[in-house]
């Protein structure tokens, strides 16, 4: 089996996380933003997988399962909310939603 | 699982069962009063159950749970706050149209999440607790789905909270990868023998700070606070300000003291910086604010800035001061938001300071409650806030945190200004607008809040004794 | 226990007054009046019956409060606080009487606040626990804030903010200092306490002492007030209702002076000695700058407010002279200024009640309309310029003499303040009472009630001028004790220094 | 007997209190009689006490009485206590006696005035304060009286308060004297701190024991006390208030600004003579100031139009003589001149008061004229007063008192020719301006008609005073003319005797010179102002005339040097620049608020950006550390 140093693996996860963040910043559509958040969550999950592999423990895997379920709930609620946003604002462009602000 | 395990988890079980029962009840017979009554009973039951746990603590259900005096203390605070929020929600929701029973279900799940944080001794429970809490909050914030602002606040909170959770998670992963354990107590042992903390670990803590900083609304992760406080229904805002922050604070203190974060210079400096920035930014943003919910939001930013000073003292006494501060902060915040929610009507959220003009001459008791809450936030004697601030400064000075203490002093003065603004308008000449009548329940809640503020302000000794006895890590 | 009861009676009266305000407008006034008279009479009777005027504290009450931090409820009365208490109750009664016609809205709440302020002030004068002291120190701010903010004149809100923020900021600095003192004492002795008596002997290095003292100073100098920390005062005094101005000038400022005498001097003997030259300079600046600004004002209340700044300059000058003469002068100044400036504020209030302006350029020739008021105005203007025979003269004389003993230059400069006082005092008379009346105001002379107030004030100020000895006798033990505590330490210190330098020179010699 | 001493100042004080407390209930006449009567009784008491004391002399030099302890703080103690010796006796006598005459006169004079009760109240308060001043046993009590008379002077100058100018004049008087008083109180501080007592006798004893003559502390103290004296007695450079003080009613001018208060400075210096003898420089300085003042005031008096202003300058000038006498150590001469001056100057002021009252407030002598026929009683008494003022040889009291001063100015051990010449020139000027008044106001054709005749209430005091102005001098006759020393023997019981150079045999010569000078002055006045030669007209329009008229421009100089800078100082910083610091602090907070508030724009992506930025900063910091 090809052995990749653990640092490299973390770096990979980090890059993934960073990409998710970038995606979040550049995208305006709420759905895409939600997807970017998913990417960030998954990259974080990846770290746990790497760690589990590194320490030969099941804990990381367990954590990942939890993460998966939580993100699933998150997406569910998120999509529901996005629906409501569309209902109220007639757009998914996040920049158009700024009623709440300092005068 | 042993009997003791179940016993020690009984509050959580009650909190988990209650929403299920409510769901079943709703599906059979939808009645607002019944649901409300049941919710109150469940919370009270959960509080009572704590009394039965006392003999068996400290009890650890490895590796996730650690039920000790500290966590029980926090759970009690959380549950009492939740109870007060429920009381305040009653009137607020009653005047809303449409479905409102589900509100209590969500409130239970979020309280469950918050309580879990208090017993968390492991990243998994930390994460699960915080997510249970946050996911419920999305719904609670956006609960008034007929209002634009509620939805907007919800989506904003969702996006930002998710991002912060992702950071928290990534940070946890990094720490896990360095030490091979997600248990706080194990981490503590691992760190104890190290002269220098590994960079990856510090990095992990840094990323966790982002997540926690967001939940506590610390600068620079504070931007959501005013918008969400404003958009969310008033009781929910008070819930976010109290239960959510208190629970996160509970787990954060435990985690931070386990890894002895205050010993590491860079963490120390980052937290000091965050504290100072939070105080200044929070207070400065508030001074011209005309919306009282936003104002309280900014004030909460500053207050959390004061509070995290205590993390840096690294002493048990510091924790006690923090807890005392949290308790008074809970009471006053609930009182303030309580007034807002009681004065709000279906059409109009009582959130502009202008609407409070002359309140004292129309509804003197309500205005007095608000005045006491604001004075307590400002830290004026005979209110609990004064003793709390005193305690905080005392411990901060003991630890020699001079810069932080002085910036706290400066900010207390700035803060006083905007609290006075609200008070001034309440005591100035009345305007014509009509105010809703306040229910007995609301009055009782506010009276409780006011009396607590006064009692803690004049005779705080017993609570301090209590904290010293029970709130030890 | 009487000391606690004094405060409790005030608080109870306050609540009663508020509640009764809903019933009618006279009841709160009567209740407040009765409360104050009961306090005053009770205190006097108690003192006459049971207390021997010896060197010690006259009455001393001690209870636990927050044990965890070493905080106690410690009230004690000595000559100094006794005088301040008598002044407080006396002027409290006066302030109720002058508000009788002036305050017509929210009467109950007004008197609630009034009594609350007085309770706070009484607490400040009696507390011997630093925490308790701070507690009362802050407590009086809120009702005062309401008094200015609700019943004040046109710019009341701004003035009320300024007052509150200023005093709060300085108060917090004092708070930090109190805590620092607590720790310094605790670390050196192991006893963590806020008790004044125990903290008295705290040892600390010179620089620590200075730092800690500066916090206390900040609070007291703001209250006093001392230039350049005086800006809250003219605004607050100008905008407050008459009773508010009276209490501010006559009582609230005195808490600052009291603090200097009670805390700064005995707690920080060495630091306060080294601060003394600066303190005296500040005093002189206050005297001259306050007088200068008073001379330039056209708003009568503002003018009087600045004269307060000037007069309080004498107090700080005296406090930092560290001798008995000056201290007795300070005590008399506290009382006499309370009476004379209070009376001038009352006069300003009566004027604006009648002619609805405070601008002295719009007045003139009022002697013809109100000769009684003119006479009263004359007497108190003369008091404020330090005419012999009135209390202020005794005060200024003793302070200047005392200051002359320790610093000739400062005392001489302060004497220029006497000339400046002449300028502004005569300006009041000239502008208000001389000349011809330039409008046909329908204006009555003082009513019986107002005459009673005025005459009682005149009697007190003239009594102080011709027979101040009782005041000296009451204050003497307290002041001597303060000075002893101060001098002991400073002498010890200078002896130590001397020994040190002796040793050094000897060592040098042997080298 | 001793308690009577306390009654002397107490009576006017009681009367003052009665007048104040029952002001609403007393009728005008009753008020006047209470006011005058109390002083009359005081005068009688003074006489009784005087007789008693004088008969006890020289065994008992003084009577002393302590009323109560004023204050006792540490080593400081001061009592309310009085001490009567020959010096205070003379002052008491003048104050009560002349005071009584003036009070009686005032009943007539103020008859029509609405503020008559107030007037008598003030006057009584004044007399009481003045008596306290001269009777006080300790210097602090002197200061009390000193300030008390200052207050009354202020109140009475501004008595007609409806004219704003009167108020201004009153204020000027108070402030200028206050400047001197402040110097004086500093001097008192030095005395107390040096000797630990306020008692004048003790101070004098201790001073002569402890202080070296000519030492700097003695000099400084003397200068400071002199400051007070200069202010009160309107001597250069603090003389400018007195001419303006004529705004008050004429009886006030007579009592306060001629007879009594303005001579308080003389009293003070005489009382504390030991200090001045310890500071010879200062004493010489006093003589110099006296000489300078008498000349300046003499020239100014010569050019005034206002009758009362002439008399005011004349007062300044005559007090200059007294200072001159004090300066050369001729205390008894100074006190003698004080007494005689009190008689004739009070007389002149009262007579002038009648003239002005009768002519409906006409002050300008050039608009009078021919009054000799219209009001003969006034004319004759005025003439006697003027003659006494001009020191008409042999027949007037003024001759004896002024002559003594002139003689001592030359013959005293500290005197000199320069001082004598100044005195002689002054005497000439005095005669000139005195008879200028007479010739212009009382001779020639009438320009204003008197509206009524003065009643007996007013004329009797004039006559009494005229008698004293003529014959008062015979109690003290120079060696060359009878050598009768009743007065100086009395005074020398409490004050040192003047030291004389060995020129005594020439005294008659100098008396002759001064007599001639006075006569020539009168004659020149006759020439200039009765005959009216042409050049007098041109002089009247010359610049130098104007310069004299405005009192040598002191007012102008003070205006530029002191008044305007003070006003400027008050004006520049009316709003208190320190307040700007507060405002800028609060503005900073507001700016901070606005800047931060911009960030709270409600845009989610912007929030995310700051979020990311914050993370970046924190993580970068942690990595680099």
CSV table of C-alpha atoms in Angstrom, one decimal, chain B residues 9 11-13 15-16 64-67 71 74-75 78-79 108-122 124-133 184 243 247-248 250-251 254:
chain,number,residue,atom,x,y,z
B,9,UNK,CA,-28.6,10.7,32.7
B,11,UNK,CA,-32.4,15.0,33.0
B,12,UNK,CA,-31.4,14.2,29.4
B,13,UNK,CA,-33.8,11.4,29.2
B,15,UNK,CA,-35.6,16.3,27.9
B,16,UNK,CA,-35.5,13.8,25.1
B,64,UNK,CA,-18.4,10.7,26.4
B,65,UNK,CA,-20.2,11.8,29.6
B,66,UNK,CA,-18.9,13.2,32.8
B,67,UNK,CA,-21.6,14.1,35.2
B,71,UNK,CA,-22.1,20.0,34.9
B,74,UNK,CA,-24.7,24.3,34.6
B,75,UNK,CA,-27.6,22.1,33.7
B,78,UNK,CA,-29.7,26.1,31.7
B,79,UNK,CA,-32.9,24.5,32.7
B,108,UNK,CA,-36.7,21.0,24.2
B,109,UNK,CA,-34.3,19.6,21.6
B,110,UNK,CA,-32.1,22.7,21.8
B,111,UNK,CA,-32.2,22.6,25.6
B,112,UNK,CA,-31.2,19.0,25.4
B,113,UNK,CA,-28.2,20.0,23.2
B,114,UNK,CA,-27.3,22.7,25.6
B,115,UNK,CA,-27.4,20.3,28.6
B,116,UNK,CA,-25.3,17.8,26.7
B,117,UNK,CA,-22.6,20.4,26.3
B,118,UNK,CA,-22.5,20.8,30.1
B,119,UNK,CA,-21.6,17.1,30.6
B,120,UNK,CA,-19.4,16.8,27.5
B,121,UNK,CA,-16.0,15.3,28.2
B,122,UNK,CA,-15.3,14.3,24.6
B,124,UNK,CA,-18.1,13.7,20.0
B,125,UNK,CA,-20.4,14.8,22.6
B,126,UNK,CA,-19.1,18.4,22.3
B,127,UNK,CA,-20.0,18.3,18.6
B,128,UNK,CA,-23.3,16.5,18.9
B,129,UNK,CA,-24.4,18.8,21.7
B,130,UNK,CA,-23.5,21.9,19.9
B,131,UNK,CA,-25.1,20.7,16.7
B,132,UNK,CA,-28.3,19.7,18.5
B,133,UNK,CA,-28.4,23.1,20.0
B,184,UNK,CA,-10.6,16.1,27.5
B,243,UNK,CA,-28.9,29.2,27.2
B,247,UNK,CA,-23.9,26.0,27.5
B,248,UNK,CA,-21.1,26.8,25.1
B,250,UNK,CA,-19.7,25.6,30.1
B,251,UNK,CA,-18.0,23.2,27.7
B,254,UNK,CA,-14.0,22.7,30.9
